[in-house]
mmCIF file of C-alpha atoms in Angstrom:
data_model
loop_
_atom_site.group_PDB
_atom_site.id
_atom_site.type_symbol
_atom_site.label_atom_id
_atom_site.label_comp_id
_atom_site.label_asym_id
_atom_site.label_seq_id
_atom_site.Cartn_x
_atom_site.Cartn_y
_atom_site.Cartn_z
ATOM 1 C CA MET A 1 0.000 0.000 0.000
ATOM 2 C CA ASN A 2 1.350 3.389 -0.946
ATOM 3 C CA ILE A 3 0.302 6.266 1.314
ATOM 4 C CA ASP A 4 1.009 9.334 -0.816
ATOM 5 C CA SER A 5 -1.952 11.578 -0.253
ATOM 6 C CA ILE A 6 -3.925 12.772 2.740
ATOM 7 C CA GLN A 7 -7.027 11.037 1.409
ATOM 8 C CA ALA A 8 -5.209 7.703 1.281
ATOM 9 C CA MET A 9 -4.096 8.213 4.894
ATOM 10 C CA TYR A 10 -7.709 8.647 6.012
ATOM 11 C CA GLN A 11 -8.786 5.533 4.109
ATOM 12 C CA ALA A 12 -5.985 3.342 5.456
ATOM 13 C CA SER A 13 -6.777 0.991 8.294
ATOM 14 C CA PRO A 14 -4.388 0.532 11.220
ATOM 15 C CA ALA A 15 -3.485 -2.915 9.857
ATOM 16 C CA ASP A 16 -2.502 -1.371 6.509
ATOM 17 C CA VAL A 17 -0.315 1.178 8.265
ATOM 18 C CA MET A 18 1.374 -1.572 10.314
ATOM 19 C CA LYS A 19 2.031 -3.614 7.156
ATOM 20 C CA GLU A 20 3.601 -0.591 5.471
ATOM 21 C CA MET A 21 5.796 0.122 8.470
ATOM 22 C CA GLN A 22 6.851 -3.531 8.696
ATOM 23 C CA SER A 23 7.824 -3.658 5.014
ATOM 24 C CA GLU A 24 9.915 -0.496 5.454
ATOM 25 C CA ASN A 25 11.626 -2.037 8.509
ATOM 26 C CA ASP A 26 12.301 -5.281 6.608
ATOM 27 C CA ASP A 27 13.907 -3.320 3.762
ATOM 28 C CA LYS A 28 16.043 -1.403 6.258
ATOM 29 C CA LYS A 29 17.130 -4.591 8.060
ATOM 30 C CA THR A 30 18.103 -6.205 4.773
ATOM 31 C CA SER A 31 20.121 -3.197 3.692
ATOM 32 C CA ASP A 32 21.764 -2.951 7.131
ATOM 33 C CA PHE A 33 22.855 -6.587 7.024
ATOM 34 C CA SER A 34 23.970 -6.164 3.439
ATOM 35 C CA SER A 35 26.107 -3.157 4.330
ATOM 36 C CA VAL A 36 27.657 -5.019 7.280
ATOM 37 C CA LEU A 37 28.419 -8.005 5.067
ATOM 38 C CA ASP A 38 29.898 -5.773 2.346
ATOM 39 C CA SER A 39 32.028 -4.033 4.948
ATOM 40 C CA ALA A 40 33.298 -7.350 6.294
ATOM 41 C CA MET A 41 34.156 -8.583 2.813
ATOM 42 C CA LYS A 42 35.992 -5.337 2.075
ATOM 43 C CA MET A 43 37.931 -5.676 5.325
ATOM 44 C CA ILE A 44 38.963 -9.232 4.425
ATOM 45 C CA SER A 45 40.142 -8.195 0.961
ATOM 46 C CA GLU A 46 42.133 -5.276 2.426
ATOM 47 C CA THR A 47 43.754 -7.622 4.931
ATOM 48 C CA ASN A 48 44.625 -9.990 2.110
ATOM 49 C CA SER A 49 46.175 -7.180 0.064
ATOM 50 C CA TYR A 50 48.295 -6.101 3.060
ATOM 51 C CA GLN A 51 49.469 -9.690 3.496
ATOM 52 C CA ILE A 52 50.407 -9.918 -0.192
ATOM 53 C CA LYS A 53 52.292 -6.594 -0.062
ATOM 54 C CA ALA A 54 54.222 -7.765 3.000
ATOM 55 C CA GLN A 55 55.130 -11.027 1.275
ATOM 56 C CA ASN A 56 56.280 -9.150 -1.818
ATOM 57 C CA GLU A 57 58.464 -6.857 0.305
ATOM 58 C CA GLU A 58 59.962 -9.903 2.051
ATOM 59 C CA ILE A 59 60.748 -11.530 -1.306
ATOM 60 C CA LYS A 60 62.316 -8.337 -2.678
ATOM 61 C CA PHE A 61 64.433 -7.981 0.470
ATOM 62 C CA ALA A 62 65.500 -11.656 0.393
ATOM 63 C CA LEU A 63 66.499 -11.403 -3.277
ATOM 64 C CA GLY A 64 68.496 -8.259 -2.631
ATOM 65 C CA GLU A 65 66.281 -6.082 -4.812
ATOM 66 C CA SER A 66 65.533 -3.834 -1.851
ATOM 67 C CA SER A 67 67.914 -2.816 0.904
ATOM 68 C CA ASN A 68 65.352 -0.613 2.640
ATOM 69 C CA THR A 69 64.338 -2.438 5.808
ATOM 70 C CA HIS A 70 62.028 0.442 6.686
ATOM 71 C CA ASP A 71 59.559 -0.421 3.887
ATOM 72 C CA LEU A 72 59.706 -4.081 4.864
ATOM 73 C CA ALA A 73 58.966 -3.315 8.515
ATOM 74 C CA ILE A 74 56.069 -1.010 7.608
ATOM 75 C CA ALA A 75 54.498 -3.576 5.264
ATOM 76 C CA GLN A 76 54.824 -6.321 7.888
ATOM 77 C CA LYS A 77 53.356 -4.122 10.630
ATOM 78 C CA LYS A 78 50.384 -3.088 8.463
ATOM 79 C CA ALA A 79 49.706 -6.720 7.582
ATOM 80 C CA ASN A 80 49.969 -7.782 11.216
ATOM 81 C CA ILE A 81 47.633 -5.052 12.493
ATOM 82 C CA ALA A 82 45.077 -5.716 9.731
ATOM 83 C CA LEU A 83 45.133 -9.438 10.503
ATOM 84 C CA GLN A 84 44.720 -8.835 14.248
ATOM 85 C CA TYR A 85 41.775 -6.527 13.605
ATOM 86 C CA THR A 86 40.132 -9.007 11.226
ATOM 87 C CA VAL A 87 40.541 -11.832 13.739
ATOM 88 C CA ALA A 88 39.097 -9.649 16.530
ATOM 89 C CA VAL A 89 36.029 -8.817 14.422
ATOM 90 C CA ARG A 90 35.605 -12.492 13.517
ATOM 91 C CA ASP A 91 35.846 -13.493 17.183
ATOM 92 C CA LYS A 92 33.206 -10.920 18.172
ATOM 93 C CA PHE A 93 30.930 -12.134 15.382
ATOM 94 C CA ILE A 94 31.290 -15.740 16.523
ATOM 95 C CA GLN A 95 30.687 -14.727 20.136
ATOM 96 C CA ALA A 96 27.500 -12.851 19.146
ATOM 97 C CA TYR A 97 26.325 -15.812 17.054
ATOM 98 C CA GLN A 98 26.886 -18.235 19.955
ATOM 99 C CA GLU A 99 25.052 -15.904 22.313
ATOM 100 C CA ILE A 100 22.071 -15.745 19.950
ATOM 101 C CA MET A 101 22.069 -19.548 19.564
ATOM 102 C CA ASN A 102 22.080 -19.992 23.354
ATOM 103 C CA MET A 103 19.050 -17.734 23.871
ATOM 104 C CA GLN A 104 15.951 -19.424 25.161
ATOM 105 C CA ILE A 105 12.794 -18.743 23.193
#
């Protein structure tokens, strides 16, 4: 039901209004979960890219192509911090999931 005009508002029953509000809430919940999932996937891909950059820096340093230990240390630290953050988010997600599963209905 689309409530665009004042006349339609007067003709709508309370049940119609509740249905409209529920459908709007369902759309919002879906988009909220979708945005959280997209954010998590982006975080995982960023962590992966940091890991790959750190590995590439290690290979360049081992082959003697780079003598700058500063770049190597920065790449390793970024990869380590990103991985720690990703693991912390994963642990919180698992903890929340377990808490929901243990709820009594």
